[in-house]
mmCIF file with all atom_site columns, C-alpha atoms in Angstrom:
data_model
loop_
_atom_site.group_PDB
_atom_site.id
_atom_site.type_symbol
_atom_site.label_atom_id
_atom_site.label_alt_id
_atom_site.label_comp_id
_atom_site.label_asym_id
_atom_site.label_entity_id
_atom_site.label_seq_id
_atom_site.pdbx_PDB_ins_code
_atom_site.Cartn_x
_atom_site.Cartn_y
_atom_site.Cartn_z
_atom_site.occupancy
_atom_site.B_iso_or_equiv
_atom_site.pdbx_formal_charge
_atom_site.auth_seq_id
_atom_site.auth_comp_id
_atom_site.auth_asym_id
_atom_site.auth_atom_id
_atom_site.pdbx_PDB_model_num
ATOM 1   C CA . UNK A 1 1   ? 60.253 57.334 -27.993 1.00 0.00 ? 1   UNK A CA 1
ATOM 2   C CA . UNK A 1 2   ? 60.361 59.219 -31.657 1.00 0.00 ? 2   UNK A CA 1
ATOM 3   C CA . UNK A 1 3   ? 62.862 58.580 -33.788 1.00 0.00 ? 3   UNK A CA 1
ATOM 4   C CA . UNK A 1 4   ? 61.715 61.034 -36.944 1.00 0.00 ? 4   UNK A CA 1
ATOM 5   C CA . UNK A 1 5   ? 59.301 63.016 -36.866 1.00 0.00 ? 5   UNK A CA 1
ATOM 6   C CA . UNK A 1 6   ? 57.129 64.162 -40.340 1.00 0.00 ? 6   UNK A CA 1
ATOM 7   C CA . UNK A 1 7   ? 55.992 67.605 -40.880 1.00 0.00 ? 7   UNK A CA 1
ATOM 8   C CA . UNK A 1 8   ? 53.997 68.272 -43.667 1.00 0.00 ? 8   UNK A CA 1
ATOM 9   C CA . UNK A 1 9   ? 54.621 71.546 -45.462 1.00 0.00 ? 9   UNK A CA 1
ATOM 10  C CA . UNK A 1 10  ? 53.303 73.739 -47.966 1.00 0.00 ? 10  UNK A CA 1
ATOM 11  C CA . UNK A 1 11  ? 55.135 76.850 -48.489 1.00 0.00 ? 11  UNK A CA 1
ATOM 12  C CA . UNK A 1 12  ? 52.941 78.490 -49.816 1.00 0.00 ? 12  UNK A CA 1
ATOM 13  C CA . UNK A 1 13  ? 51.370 78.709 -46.107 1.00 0.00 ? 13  UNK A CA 1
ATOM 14  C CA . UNK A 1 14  ? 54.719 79.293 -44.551 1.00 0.00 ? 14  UNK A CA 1
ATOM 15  C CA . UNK A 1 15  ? 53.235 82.267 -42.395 1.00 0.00 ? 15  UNK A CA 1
ATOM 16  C CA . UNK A 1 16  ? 50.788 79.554 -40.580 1.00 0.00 ? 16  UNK A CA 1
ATOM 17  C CA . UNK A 1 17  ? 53.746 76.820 -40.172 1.00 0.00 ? 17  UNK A CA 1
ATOM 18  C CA . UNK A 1 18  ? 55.513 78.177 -37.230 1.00 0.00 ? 18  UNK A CA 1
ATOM 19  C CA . UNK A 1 19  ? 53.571 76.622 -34.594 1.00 0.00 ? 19  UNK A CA 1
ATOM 20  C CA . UNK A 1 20  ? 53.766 73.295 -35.349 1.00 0.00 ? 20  UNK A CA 1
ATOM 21  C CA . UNK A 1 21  ? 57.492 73.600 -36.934 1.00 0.00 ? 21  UNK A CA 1
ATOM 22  C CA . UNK A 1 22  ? 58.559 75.075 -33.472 1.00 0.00 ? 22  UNK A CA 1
ATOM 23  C CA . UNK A 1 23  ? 56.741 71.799 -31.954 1.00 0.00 ? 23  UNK A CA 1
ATOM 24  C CA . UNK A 1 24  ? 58.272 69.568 -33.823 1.00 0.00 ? 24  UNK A CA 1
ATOM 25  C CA . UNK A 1 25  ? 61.623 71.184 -33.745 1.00 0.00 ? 25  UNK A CA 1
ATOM 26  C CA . UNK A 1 26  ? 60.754 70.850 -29.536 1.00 0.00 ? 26  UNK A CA 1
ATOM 27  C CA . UNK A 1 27  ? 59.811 66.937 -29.623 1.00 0.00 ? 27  UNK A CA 1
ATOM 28  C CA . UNK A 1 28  ? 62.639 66.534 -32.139 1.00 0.00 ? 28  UNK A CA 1
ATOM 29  C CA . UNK A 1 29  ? 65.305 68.257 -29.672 1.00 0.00 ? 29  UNK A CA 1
ATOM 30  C CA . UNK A 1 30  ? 63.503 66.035 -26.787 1.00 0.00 ? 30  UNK A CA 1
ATOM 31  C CA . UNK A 1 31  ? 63.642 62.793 -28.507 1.00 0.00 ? 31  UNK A CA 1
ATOM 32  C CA . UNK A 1 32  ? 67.106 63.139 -30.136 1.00 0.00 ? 32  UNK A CA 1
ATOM 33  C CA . UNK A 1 33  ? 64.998 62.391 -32.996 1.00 0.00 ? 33  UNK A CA 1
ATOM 34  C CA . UNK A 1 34  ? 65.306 63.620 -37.130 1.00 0.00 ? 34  UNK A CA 1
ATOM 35  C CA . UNK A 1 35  ? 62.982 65.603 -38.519 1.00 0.00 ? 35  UNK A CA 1
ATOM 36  C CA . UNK A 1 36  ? 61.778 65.911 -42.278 1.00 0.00 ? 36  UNK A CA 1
ATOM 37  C CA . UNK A 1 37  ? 59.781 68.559 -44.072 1.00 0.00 ? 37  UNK A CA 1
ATOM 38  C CA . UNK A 1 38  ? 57.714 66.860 -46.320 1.00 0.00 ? 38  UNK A CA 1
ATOM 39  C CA . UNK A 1 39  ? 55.883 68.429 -49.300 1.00 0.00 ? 39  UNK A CA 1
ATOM 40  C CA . UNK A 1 40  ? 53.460 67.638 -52.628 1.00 0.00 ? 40  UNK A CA 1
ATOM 41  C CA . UNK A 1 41  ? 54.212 70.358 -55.232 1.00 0.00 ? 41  UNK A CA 1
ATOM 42  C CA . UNK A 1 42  ? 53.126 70.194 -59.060 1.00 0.00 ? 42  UNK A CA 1
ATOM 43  C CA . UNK A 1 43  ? 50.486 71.111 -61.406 1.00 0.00 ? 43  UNK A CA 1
ATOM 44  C CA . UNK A 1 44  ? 50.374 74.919 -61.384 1.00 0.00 ? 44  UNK A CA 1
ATOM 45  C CA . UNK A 1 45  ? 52.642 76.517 -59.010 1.00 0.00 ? 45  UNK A CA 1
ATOM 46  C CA . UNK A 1 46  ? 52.971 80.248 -59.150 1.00 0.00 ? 46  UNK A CA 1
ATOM 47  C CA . UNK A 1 47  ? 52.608 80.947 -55.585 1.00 0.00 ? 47  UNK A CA 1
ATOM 48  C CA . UNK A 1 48  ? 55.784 79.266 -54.856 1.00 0.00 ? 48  UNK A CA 1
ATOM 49  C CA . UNK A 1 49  ? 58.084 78.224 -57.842 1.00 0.00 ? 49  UNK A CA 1
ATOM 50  C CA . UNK A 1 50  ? 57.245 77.976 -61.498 1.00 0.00 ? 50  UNK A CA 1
ATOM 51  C CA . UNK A 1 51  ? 58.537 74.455 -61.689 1.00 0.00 ? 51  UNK A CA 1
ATOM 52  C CA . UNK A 1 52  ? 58.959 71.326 -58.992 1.00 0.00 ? 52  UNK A CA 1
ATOM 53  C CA . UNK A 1 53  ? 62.645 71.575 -59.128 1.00 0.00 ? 53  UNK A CA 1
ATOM 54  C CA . UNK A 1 54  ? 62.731 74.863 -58.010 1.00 0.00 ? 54  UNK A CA 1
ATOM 55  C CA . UNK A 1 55  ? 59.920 74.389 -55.399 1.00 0.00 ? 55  UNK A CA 1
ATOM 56  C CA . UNK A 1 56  ? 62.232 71.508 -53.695 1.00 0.00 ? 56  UNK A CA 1
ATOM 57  C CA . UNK A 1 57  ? 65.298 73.662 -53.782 1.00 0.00 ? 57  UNK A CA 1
ATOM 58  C CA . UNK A 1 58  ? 62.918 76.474 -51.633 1.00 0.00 ? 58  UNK A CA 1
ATOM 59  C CA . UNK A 1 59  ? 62.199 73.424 -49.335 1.00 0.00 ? 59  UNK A CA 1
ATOM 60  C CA . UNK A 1 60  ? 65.591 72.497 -48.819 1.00 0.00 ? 60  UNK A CA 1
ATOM 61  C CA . UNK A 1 61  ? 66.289 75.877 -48.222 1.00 0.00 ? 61  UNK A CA 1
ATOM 62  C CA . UNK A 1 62  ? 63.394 76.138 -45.663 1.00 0.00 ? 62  UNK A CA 1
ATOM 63  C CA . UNK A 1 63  ? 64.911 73.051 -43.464 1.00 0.00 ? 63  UNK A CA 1
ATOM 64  C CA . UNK A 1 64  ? 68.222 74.599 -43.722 1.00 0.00 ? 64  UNK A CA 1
ATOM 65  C CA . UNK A 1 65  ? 66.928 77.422 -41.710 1.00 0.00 ? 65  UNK A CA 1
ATOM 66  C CA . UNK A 1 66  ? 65.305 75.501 -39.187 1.00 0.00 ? 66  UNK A CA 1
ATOM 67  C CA . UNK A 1 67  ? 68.161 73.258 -39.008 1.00 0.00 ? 67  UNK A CA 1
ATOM 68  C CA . UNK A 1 68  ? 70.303 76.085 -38.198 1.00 0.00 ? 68  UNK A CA 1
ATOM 69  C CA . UNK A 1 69  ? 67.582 77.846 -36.070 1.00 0.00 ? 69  UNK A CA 1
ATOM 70  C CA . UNK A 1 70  ? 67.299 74.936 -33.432 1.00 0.00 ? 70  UNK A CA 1
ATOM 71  C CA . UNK A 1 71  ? 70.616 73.249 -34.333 1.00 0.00 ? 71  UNK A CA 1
ATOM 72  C CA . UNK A 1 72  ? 68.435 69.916 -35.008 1.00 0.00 ? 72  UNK A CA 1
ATOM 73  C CA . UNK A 1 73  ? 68.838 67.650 -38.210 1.00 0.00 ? 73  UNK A CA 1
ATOM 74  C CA . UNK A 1 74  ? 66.166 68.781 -41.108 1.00 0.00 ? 74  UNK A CA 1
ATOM 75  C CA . UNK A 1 75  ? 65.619 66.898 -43.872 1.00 0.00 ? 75  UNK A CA 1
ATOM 76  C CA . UNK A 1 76  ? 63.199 67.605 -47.158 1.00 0.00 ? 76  UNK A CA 1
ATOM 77  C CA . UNK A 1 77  ? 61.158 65.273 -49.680 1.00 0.00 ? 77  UNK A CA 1
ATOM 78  C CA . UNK A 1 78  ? 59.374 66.850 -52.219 1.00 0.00 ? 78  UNK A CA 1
ATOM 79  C CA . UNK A 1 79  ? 57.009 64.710 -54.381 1.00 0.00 ? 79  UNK A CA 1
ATOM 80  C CA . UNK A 1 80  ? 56.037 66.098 -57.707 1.00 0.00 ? 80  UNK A CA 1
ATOM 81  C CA . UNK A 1 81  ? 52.766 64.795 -58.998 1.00 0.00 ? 81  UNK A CA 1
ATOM 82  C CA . UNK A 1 82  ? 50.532 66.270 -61.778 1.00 0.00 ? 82  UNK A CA 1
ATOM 83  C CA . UNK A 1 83  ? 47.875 68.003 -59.435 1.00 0.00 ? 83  UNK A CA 1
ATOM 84  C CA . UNK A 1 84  ? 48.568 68.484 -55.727 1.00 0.00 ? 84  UNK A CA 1
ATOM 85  C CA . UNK A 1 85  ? 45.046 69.151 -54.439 1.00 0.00 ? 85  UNK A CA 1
ATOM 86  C CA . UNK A 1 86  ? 44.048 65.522 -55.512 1.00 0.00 ? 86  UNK A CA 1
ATOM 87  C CA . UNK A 1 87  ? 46.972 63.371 -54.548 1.00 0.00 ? 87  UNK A CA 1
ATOM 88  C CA . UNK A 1 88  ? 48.393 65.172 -51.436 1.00 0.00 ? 88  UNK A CA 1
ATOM 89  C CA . UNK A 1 89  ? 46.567 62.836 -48.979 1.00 0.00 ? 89  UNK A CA 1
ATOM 90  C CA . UNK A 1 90  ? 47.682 59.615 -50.673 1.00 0.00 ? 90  UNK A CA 1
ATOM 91  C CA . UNK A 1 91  ? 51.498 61.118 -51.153 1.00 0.00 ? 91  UNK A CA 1
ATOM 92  C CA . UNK A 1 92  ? 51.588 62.165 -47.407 1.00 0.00 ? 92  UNK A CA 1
ATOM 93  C CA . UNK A 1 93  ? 50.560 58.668 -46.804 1.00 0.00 ? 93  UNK A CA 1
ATOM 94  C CA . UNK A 1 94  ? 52.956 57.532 -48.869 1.00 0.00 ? 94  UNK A CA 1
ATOM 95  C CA . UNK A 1 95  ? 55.799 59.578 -47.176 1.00 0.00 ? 95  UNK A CA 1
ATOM 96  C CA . UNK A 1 96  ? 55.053 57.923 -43.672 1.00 0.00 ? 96  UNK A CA 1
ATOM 97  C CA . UNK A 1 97  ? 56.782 54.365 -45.177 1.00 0.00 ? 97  UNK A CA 1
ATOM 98  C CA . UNK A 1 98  ? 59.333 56.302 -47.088 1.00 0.00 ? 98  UNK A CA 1
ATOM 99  C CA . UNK A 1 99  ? 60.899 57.751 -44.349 1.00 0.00 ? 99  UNK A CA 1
ATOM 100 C CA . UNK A 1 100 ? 59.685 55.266 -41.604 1.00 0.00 ? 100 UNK A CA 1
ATOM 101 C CA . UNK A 1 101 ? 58.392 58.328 -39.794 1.00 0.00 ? 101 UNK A CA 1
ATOM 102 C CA . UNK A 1 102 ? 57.310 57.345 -36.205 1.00 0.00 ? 102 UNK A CA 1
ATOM 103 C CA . UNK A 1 103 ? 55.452 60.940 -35.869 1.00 0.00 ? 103 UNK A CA 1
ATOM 104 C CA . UNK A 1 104 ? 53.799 63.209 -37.719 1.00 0.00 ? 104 UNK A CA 1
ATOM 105 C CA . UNK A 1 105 ? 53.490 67.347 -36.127 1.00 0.00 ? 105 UNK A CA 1
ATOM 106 C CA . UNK A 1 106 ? 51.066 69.327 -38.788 1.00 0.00 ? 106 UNK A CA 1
ATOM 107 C CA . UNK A 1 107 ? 49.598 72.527 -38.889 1.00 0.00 ? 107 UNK A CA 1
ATOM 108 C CA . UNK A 1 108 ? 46.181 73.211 -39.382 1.00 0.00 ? 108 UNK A CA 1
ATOM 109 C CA . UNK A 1 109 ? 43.848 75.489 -39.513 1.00 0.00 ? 109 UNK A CA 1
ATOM 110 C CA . UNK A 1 110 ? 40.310 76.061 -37.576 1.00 0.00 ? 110 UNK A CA 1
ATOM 111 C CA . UNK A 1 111 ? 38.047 74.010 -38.489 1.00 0.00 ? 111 UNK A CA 1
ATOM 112 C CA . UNK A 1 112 ? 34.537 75.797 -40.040 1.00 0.00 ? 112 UNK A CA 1
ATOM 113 C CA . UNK A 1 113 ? 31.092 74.632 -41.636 1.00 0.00 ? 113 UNK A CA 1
ATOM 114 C CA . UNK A 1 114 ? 33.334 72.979 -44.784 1.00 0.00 ? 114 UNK A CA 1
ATOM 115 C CA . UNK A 1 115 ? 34.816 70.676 -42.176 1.00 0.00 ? 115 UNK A CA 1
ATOM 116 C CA . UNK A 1 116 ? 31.126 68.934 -41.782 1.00 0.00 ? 116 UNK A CA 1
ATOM 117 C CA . UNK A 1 117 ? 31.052 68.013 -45.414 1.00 0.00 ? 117 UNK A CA 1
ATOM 118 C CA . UNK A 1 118 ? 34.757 67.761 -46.456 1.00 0.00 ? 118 UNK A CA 1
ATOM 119 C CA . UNK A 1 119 ? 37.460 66.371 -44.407 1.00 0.00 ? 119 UNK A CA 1
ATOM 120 C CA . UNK A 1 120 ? 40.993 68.206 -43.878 1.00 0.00 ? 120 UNK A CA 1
ATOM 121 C CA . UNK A 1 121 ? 44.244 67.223 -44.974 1.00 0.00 ? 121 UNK A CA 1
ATOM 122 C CA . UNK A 1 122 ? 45.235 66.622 -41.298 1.00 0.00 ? 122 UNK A CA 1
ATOM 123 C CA . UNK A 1 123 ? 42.139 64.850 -39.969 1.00 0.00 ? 123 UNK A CA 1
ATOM 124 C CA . UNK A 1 124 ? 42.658 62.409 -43.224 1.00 0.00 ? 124 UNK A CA 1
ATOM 125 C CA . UNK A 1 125 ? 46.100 62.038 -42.421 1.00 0.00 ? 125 UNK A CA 1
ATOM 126 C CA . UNK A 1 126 ? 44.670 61.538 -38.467 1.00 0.00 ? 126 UNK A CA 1
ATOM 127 C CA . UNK A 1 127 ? 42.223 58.475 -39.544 1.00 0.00 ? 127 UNK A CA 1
ATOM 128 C CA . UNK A 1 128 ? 44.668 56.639 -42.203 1.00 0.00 ? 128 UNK A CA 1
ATOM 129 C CA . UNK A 1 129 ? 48.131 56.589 -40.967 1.00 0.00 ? 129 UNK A CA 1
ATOM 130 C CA . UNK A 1 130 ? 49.139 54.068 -38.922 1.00 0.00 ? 130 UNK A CA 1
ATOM 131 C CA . UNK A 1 131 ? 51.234 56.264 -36.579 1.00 0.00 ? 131 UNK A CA 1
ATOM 132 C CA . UNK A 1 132 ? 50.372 59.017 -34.145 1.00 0.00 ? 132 UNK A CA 1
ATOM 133 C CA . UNK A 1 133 ? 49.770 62.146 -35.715 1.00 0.00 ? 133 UNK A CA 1
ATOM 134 C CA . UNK A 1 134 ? 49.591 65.253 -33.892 1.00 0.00 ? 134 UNK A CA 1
ATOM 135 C CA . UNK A 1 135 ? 47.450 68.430 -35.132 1.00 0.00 ? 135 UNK A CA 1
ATOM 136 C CA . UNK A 1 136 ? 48.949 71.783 -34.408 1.00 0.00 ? 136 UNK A CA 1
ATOM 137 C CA . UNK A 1 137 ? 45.837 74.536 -34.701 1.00 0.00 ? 137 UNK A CA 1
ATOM 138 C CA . UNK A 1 138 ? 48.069 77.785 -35.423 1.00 0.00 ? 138 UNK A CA 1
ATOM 139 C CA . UNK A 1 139 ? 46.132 80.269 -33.245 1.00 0.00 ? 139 UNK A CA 1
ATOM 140 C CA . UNK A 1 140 ? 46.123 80.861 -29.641 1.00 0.00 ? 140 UNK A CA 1
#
C-alpha cells in the first residue's frame, strides 16, 4: 500500500519524536516501504548545529540509527532556507513531490487554546497535502 513514508523532523525535539518514528519505522517494516527523515533547518540554529551543513550531517546521523535500530532503509533531506519558522509548511509541502512520498507519520504535540487561533505544523500539513498524513500525539 505505502511505498515511502515522510517523517518530518526537527531535532531539536528529538525527545518527543519517538512515537511517531517507532510508527513509521512499524508501517515502513509492514509495507516493505522506505522511509525519509525530512527536515527545514536555517536562520539561527544554536539548539542544534551552528550551520545547515552540520545540522544535515546530525540528520543523517539520526536515520542511521534508526536504520540500524529496525534494520529498515532511512533516508534524510534537509532543506536550508533563511528562516525556518516561516517556510517550514511550504518546504514540507514541497518535500511530499520531491520524494514522491505516499505517507506522511508526524509527531505532534497536544493541542491547547493557541490551536483555536493558529494552526499547527501537522494540521497544515493535514489540510494541504495531497496524501494521507497521519498525526502521532506523543503522550499516552
Amino acid at each position: 500500500m505505502y511505498k515511502h513514508i515522510m517523517v518530518p523532523v526537527d531535532l531539536g525535539e528529538k525527545d518527543r519524536l519517538q512515537k511517531a518514528v517507532q510508527v513509521a519505522a512499524d508501517l515502513t517494516q509492514h509495507y516493505k516501504a522506505r522511509m525519509a527523515l525530512v527536515s527545514v533547518s536555517g536562520g539561527l540554529q544554536g539548539k542544534v548545529s551552528h550551520s545547515h551543513a552540520e545540522y544535515g550531517r546530525r540528520l543523517a546521523l539520526y536515520a542511521g540509527e534508526i536504520a540500524a535500530a529496525h534494520t529498515i532503509q532511512v533516508d534524510s533531506v534537509n532543506y536550508g532556507v533563511p528562516d525556518p519558522s516561516v517556510e517550514v509548511d511550504q518546504k514540507l509541502i514541497e518535500a511530499i513531490g520531491d520524494l514522491g512520498a505516499d505517507l506522511v507519520v508526524m509527531a505532534s504535540h497536544q493541542p491547547g487554546w493557541v490551536e483555536y487561533f493558529v494552526n499547527s505544523h501537522g494540521g497544515k500539513l493535514a489540510s494541504h497535502a495531497k496524501i494521507s498524513v497521519f498525526v502521532v500525539r506523543e503522550g499516552e
